[in-house]
XYZ file of C-alpha atoms in Angstrom:
389
model
C -29.806 -44.852 69.205
C -32.520 -47.227 68.019
C -34.467 -46.432 64.840
C -37.443 -48.383 66.238
C -38.153 -46.195 69.272
C -40.492 -43.526 67.870
C -43.716 -45.620 67.653
C -43.349 -46.771 71.276
C -42.617 -43.243 72.503
C -45.549 -41.729 70.629
C -48.138 -44.384 71.570
C -47.239 -44.462 75.263
C -47.178 -40.674 75.619
C -50.450 -40.529 73.672
C -51.981 -43.081 76.011
C -51.001 -41.009 79.043
C -52.462 -37.908 77.387
C -55.790 -39.681 76.904
C -55.826 -40.854 80.539
C -55.379 -37.265 81.763
C -57.886 -35.721 79.368
C -60.510 -38.352 80.207
C -60.063 -37.728 83.935
C -60.297 -33.951 83.588
C -63.232 -34.083 81.185
C -65.128 -36.352 83.576
C -64.339 -34.053 86.494
C -65.657 -31.000 84.629
C -68.672 -32.643 82.977
C -72.175 -31.426 83.775
C -75.297 -33.569 83.187
C -76.601 -32.784 79.697
C -79.993 -31.499 80.796
C -78.408 -29.121 83.319
C -75.454 -27.916 81.274
C -75.250 -24.410 79.890
C -74.018 -23.846 76.370
C -70.493 -23.114 77.624
C -70.190 -26.203 79.868
C -68.896 -29.703 79.191
C -71.215 -32.722 79.051
C -70.454 -36.427 78.863
C -71.436 -36.345 75.202
C -68.723 -33.725 74.638
C -66.209 -35.913 76.493
C -66.929 -38.938 74.311
C -66.744 -36.819 71.188
C -63.360 -35.388 72.165
C -61.946 -38.824 73.024
C -63.258 -40.348 69.792
C -61.902 -37.502 67.665
C -58.435 -37.576 69.231
C -58.155 -41.379 69.072
C -59.363 -41.395 65.453
C -56.692 -38.854 64.551
C -54.000 -40.559 66.625
C -54.501 -43.911 64.859
C -54.982 -42.507 61.374
C -53.653 -45.091 58.893
C -51.455 -42.661 56.963
C -50.112 -41.230 60.206
C -49.230 -44.690 61.525
C -47.486 -45.622 58.288
C -45.150 -42.649 58.692
C -44.685 -43.334 62.397
C -43.576 -46.950 61.928
C -40.901 -46.154 59.345
C -37.457 -46.742 60.900
C -36.112 -43.321 61.910
C -34.152 -41.596 64.642
C -35.924 -39.716 67.427
C -36.158 -35.966 66.843
C -36.038 -33.132 69.335
C -38.478 -32.622 72.179
C -39.667 -29.472 70.405
C -40.625 -31.390 67.266
C -42.446 -34.136 69.172
C -44.179 -31.597 71.395
C -45.566 -29.973 68.229
C -47.141 -33.293 67.264
C -48.957 -33.526 70.621
C -50.088 -29.909 70.447
C -51.760 -30.717 67.172
C -53.164 -34.009 68.401
C -54.684 -32.448 71.534
C -56.521 -29.957 69.310
C -57.865 -32.548 66.880
C -61.374 -32.043 68.310
C -63.516 -29.233 69.711
C -61.348 -29.077 72.852
C -58.926 -26.184 73.249
C -56.058 -25.857 75.759
C -54.134 -22.696 76.429
C -50.351 -22.602 76.839
C -50.212 -23.285 80.594
C -52.605 -26.238 80.470
C -50.811 -27.719 77.456
C -47.470 -27.401 79.265
C -48.928 -29.137 82.289
C -50.462 -31.893 80.184
C -47.118 -32.582 78.487
C -45.293 -32.601 81.842
C -47.672 -35.236 83.218
C -47.413 -37.370 80.073
C -43.631 -37.395 79.938
C -42.987 -37.979 83.628
C -45.486 -40.841 83.805
C -43.933 -42.688 80.869
C -40.402 -41.972 82.105
C -41.294 -43.656 85.408
C -42.727 -46.653 83.563
C -39.571 -47.060 81.458
C -37.394 -46.878 84.578
C -39.460 -49.559 86.334
C -39.652 -52.059 83.465
C -38.204 -55.340 84.806
C -36.640 -56.093 81.410
C -36.353 -53.979 78.233
C -38.856 -56.115 76.296
C -41.536 -55.262 78.865
C -41.746 -51.766 77.325
C -43.887 -53.501 74.712
C -46.244 -54.738 77.450
C -46.487 -51.169 78.774
C -47.492 -50.081 75.268
C -50.108 -52.850 75.080
C -51.550 -51.722 78.424
C -51.999 -48.227 77.002
C -53.658 -49.561 73.849
C -55.942 -51.889 75.865
C -57.150 -48.872 77.870
C -57.599 -46.795 74.713
C -59.806 -49.545 73.282
C -61.981 -49.299 76.402
C -62.456 -45.577 75.723
C -63.937 -46.312 72.281
C -65.565 -49.683 72.965
C -68.846 -48.526 71.387
C -67.167 -47.312 68.166
C -66.275 -50.359 65.993
C -64.644 -48.290 63.270
C -62.162 -46.660 65.636
C -61.570 -49.996 67.365
C -60.447 -51.437 64.043
C -57.917 -48.611 63.692
C -56.429 -49.393 67.112
C -56.379 -53.140 66.406
C -54.509 -52.491 63.170
C -51.852 -50.597 65.126
C -51.742 -53.515 67.585
C -50.963 -55.845 64.702
C -48.272 -53.502 63.396
C -46.646 -53.478 66.835
C -46.685 -57.274 67.054
C -45.293 -57.629 63.545
C -42.573 -55.013 64.064
C -41.391 -55.835 67.580
C -42.081 -59.537 68.217
C -38.986 -60.571 66.266
C -36.555 -58.155 67.963
C -33.793 -59.530 70.178
C -33.239 -58.668 73.840
C -30.290 -56.510 72.775
C -32.455 -54.495 70.382
C -35.023 -53.873 73.135
C -32.206 -52.781 75.434
C -31.156 -50.237 72.792
C -34.770 -48.993 72.579
C -34.909 -48.581 76.359
C -31.579 -46.735 76.349
C -32.835 -44.401 73.602
C -35.939 -43.601 75.655
C -33.908 -42.908 78.796
C -31.630 -40.549 76.855
C -34.736 -38.701 75.650
C -36.035 -38.315 79.237
C -32.752 -37.827 81.101
C -33.028 -34.043 81.658
C -36.703 -34.029 82.647
C -37.259 -33.838 86.415
C -40.751 -32.341 86.797
C -42.361 -32.884 90.205
C -45.783 -34.566 89.963
C -48.130 -34.586 92.955
C -49.266 -38.210 92.500
C -45.677 -39.439 92.530
C -44.752 -37.191 95.455
C -47.712 -38.429 97.524
C -46.872 -42.043 96.762
C -43.248 -41.311 97.731
C -41.893 -42.620 94.447
C -40.454 -39.212 93.545
C -38.109 -37.018 95.579
C -38.529 -33.281 96.044
C -35.872 -32.690 93.365
C -38.024 -34.479 90.777
C -35.932 -37.660 90.613
C -37.605 -41.039 90.972
C -37.089 -43.533 93.799
C -36.544 -46.997 92.359
C -37.615 -50.004 94.487
C -35.132 -52.686 95.556
C -37.807 -55.348 96.049
C -40.550 -56.976 94.026
C -40.770 -59.423 91.115
C -37.606 -60.172 89.166
C -37.686 -60.115 85.351
C -39.379 -63.069 83.676
C -36.879 -65.831 82.934
C -34.480 -64.855 85.729
C -33.968 -66.238 89.238
C -34.304 -64.559 92.615
C -30.866 -63.231 93.744
C -29.137 -65.133 96.544
C -27.211 -67.948 94.871
C -23.868 -68.012 93.025
C -23.107 -71.098 90.947
C -19.686 -71.900 89.546
C -19.270 -74.113 86.457
C -16.198 -75.814 85.006
C -15.106 -75.785 81.355
C -17.427 -78.733 80.629
C -20.468 -76.830 81.867
C -20.819 -78.893 85.047
C -21.707 -77.127 88.290
C -18.853 -77.477 90.752
C -19.694 -75.010 93.513
C -22.603 -73.139 95.101
C -22.456 -70.109 97.365
C -25.484 -68.491 98.959
C -25.675 -64.846 100.030
C -28.307 -62.629 101.624
C -29.921 -59.653 99.914
C -31.533 -56.495 101.246
C -34.472 -56.770 98.850
C -37.543 -58.970 99.067
C -37.621 -60.560 95.606
C -40.269 -62.851 94.138
C -40.467 -64.909 90.951
C -43.272 -63.864 88.558
C -45.952 -66.516 88.123
C -46.176 -66.121 84.341
C -45.068 -63.928 81.459
C -47.369 -61.199 80.193
C -49.179 -61.824 76.916
C -47.729 -60.231 73.760
C -50.797 -61.187 71.717
C -53.623 -58.958 70.491
C -55.704 -60.029 73.495
C -54.479 -61.420 76.793
C -53.346 -60.770 80.345
C -50.378 -58.416 80.269
C -49.552 -59.272 83.937
C -47.420 -56.116 84.164
C -49.442 -53.181 85.534
C -47.154 -50.408 84.266
C -48.969 -48.312 81.689
C -52.449 -48.828 83.121
C -54.573 -45.799 84.003
C -53.401 -44.373 87.331
C -56.170 -41.749 87.143
C -58.957 -44.351 87.132
C -59.345 -43.764 90.873
C -60.248 -40.280 92.048
C -56.941 -38.475 92.360
C -56.029 -34.847 91.657
C -54.113 -34.109 88.483
C -51.452 -31.649 89.555
C -47.822 -30.851 88.843
C -45.373 -28.896 90.964
C -42.263 -27.397 89.440
C -38.946 -28.221 91.046
C -37.274 -25.293 92.770
C -33.863 -26.067 91.292
C -33.812 -26.291 87.519
C -30.137 -25.611 86.828
C -29.674 -28.706 84.713
C -32.788 -27.946 82.727
C -31.784 -24.337 82.309
C -28.374 -25.243 80.953
C -29.981 -27.810 78.667
C -32.415 -25.173 77.419
C -29.512 -22.860 76.572
C -27.988 -25.652 74.534
C -31.261 -26.017 72.671
C -31.102 -22.394 71.566
C -28.079 -23.222 69.411
C -29.158 -23.671 65.759
C -30.078 -27.291 65.213
C -28.229 -28.919 62.276
C -31.114 -31.362 61.936
C -33.680 -28.567 61.600
C -34.520 -29.315 57.980
C -34.833 -33.029 58.636
C -37.075 -32.340 61.610
C -39.384 -30.189 59.528
C -39.546 -32.837 56.827
C -40.353 -35.333 59.551
C -43.129 -33.106 60.901
C -44.514 -32.440 57.447
C -44.783 -36.164 56.790
C -45.997 -37.101 60.254
C -48.606 -34.368 60.543
C -49.963 -34.898 57.058
C -52.653 -37.186 58.451
C -53.589 -35.021 61.429
C -56.586 -32.769 60.970
C -57.504 -30.101 63.487
C -61.247 -29.737 63.669
C -62.320 -26.128 63.430
C -65.754 -25.515 64.971
C -68.169 -24.632 62.233
C -71.291 -22.529 62.167
C -72.520 -21.557 65.619
C -70.474 -24.299 67.329
C -67.653 -23.147 69.592
C -64.532 -24.876 70.766
C -64.630 -26.107 74.352
C -61.830 -24.908 76.613
C -60.378 -27.442 79.062
C -58.466 -26.259 82.121
C -56.039 -28.728 83.712
C -55.811 -26.557 86.804
C -58.396 -26.246 89.577
C -59.244 -22.641 88.706
C -58.553 -20.143 85.923
C -56.495 -18.117 88.410
C -54.181 -21.078 89.040
C -53.774 -21.579 85.301
C -52.893 -17.932 84.729
C -50.457 -17.990 87.658
C -48.759 -21.102 86.279
C -48.348 -19.448 82.899
C -46.695 -16.412 84.505
C -44.430 -18.276 86.939
C -43.302 -21.208 84.809
C -39.514 -21.019 84.236
C -38.759 -19.889 80.702
C -36.525 -22.896 80.056
C -39.464 -25.227 80.708
C -41.969 -23.444 78.481
C -42.720 -24.786 75.044
C -43.362 -22.017 72.582
C -45.757 -22.469 69.692
C -44.127 -23.044 66.317
C -46.184 -21.539 63.508
C -45.655 -23.822 60.525
C -47.655 -25.096 57.607
C -47.282 -28.810 56.929
C -48.114 -30.073 53.471
C -47.031 -32.891 51.200
C -46.233 -30.677 48.168
C -42.463 -30.766 47.373
C -42.243 -27.017 46.844
C -43.926 -26.315 50.152
C -41.697 -28.868 51.891
C -38.617 -26.867 50.906
C -40.262 -23.757 52.338
C -41.041 -25.634 55.553
C -37.389 -26.576 55.921
C -36.397 -22.936 55.523
C -38.925 -21.851 58.146
C -37.754 -24.384 60.715
C -34.163 -23.386 60.074
C -35.104 -19.868 61.164
C -37.189 -21.256 64.088
C -39.584 -18.309 64.266
C -41.532 -18.761 67.482
C -44.795 -17.098 68.473
C -45.348 -15.895 72.008
C -48.082 -17.798 73.907
C -51.472 -16.134 73.970
C -52.897 -15.054 77.328
C -55.301 -17.339 79.160
C -58.942 -16.979 78.237
C -61.879 -17.325 80.566
C -64.363 -18.093 77.824
C -65.144 -21.462 76.307
C -63.935 -21.446 72.713
C -62.191 -18.063 72.847
C -58.815 -19.489 73.804
C -57.700 -21.031 70.482
C -54.124 -22.230 70.556
C -52.080 -20.501 67.834
C -50.603 -23.742 66.577
C -49.695 -24.509 62.986
C -51.790 -21.868 61.295
C -52.911 -22.930 57.867
C -53.020 -26.644 58.560
């Protein structure tokens, strides 16, 4: 396991989350002069995006994120995204948050699988950050926060060897290995099978610095070539014209990690009919986790810089539905397999040493709150996440 994986996992999943939220907020926006008090406007969309990105790239938060550390459980990381998604006036109920997390994880899993070489995971991350900068192009202060994270990425990862990037890629694949959620975009593009597993191409550009398959060369002990043998391949391979830029600005060449929702496409997920592997994995997760205390300490540190904005005065939180209708959302909440549902962990994260010990005790007990029922009103459906933070 690589101790340098967490920043890449968090930033890429966060980028996918922002892509989805931006697409759904645009789809549900009403022109400001026509909007009722309980309807989204483009001003609301920009505010939500700015608030989430500001929180996501908080300096203190990034400092904790970039410290070398092992990956923690899916439950712990999911808690971070629950909090991040509610860092503005937007509110998601349990079913929509589950769907959002499914889309995020499956999109990044596909990108990791398709990376021509392990180091290209960094280019995928840069593509996400480039797109995030476009979201806040008219906010110089937030842009500076993102640029600072860019510089941290370059400083941290530019000196790593190919072997270290391979270890990072392997750590990511281990994290995703039991997740086989069916996503409509991938199903329609025929890059995902009906069982939720991805179809990997056998053609296309080869990794930068390598040659197109089809030639075997034999060398003697002096390093001189003594024999050549050609063979045919089933794939149609091409040599990339240039390497993607690993600088603050530049052409990344690689398209993985760009916004696949930028064209008008529905945001839907379909659950796989057979979830035996996931079910057995979920049963394993019910066993007390020996790293529970460490995970809570990790969350307490990591979430110290995340602030959930509570609507004040007469202002209400805006509810976002990732489904087409409220009925679909309610149905998804009722029919989602229990092993795929993420419960809400009620914890209080603080930096005080005494409270930290209490947090460790709480996580050890893993007291979980049942999800609240879907709400039809804007602002009434407040996610019961981390009360007291």
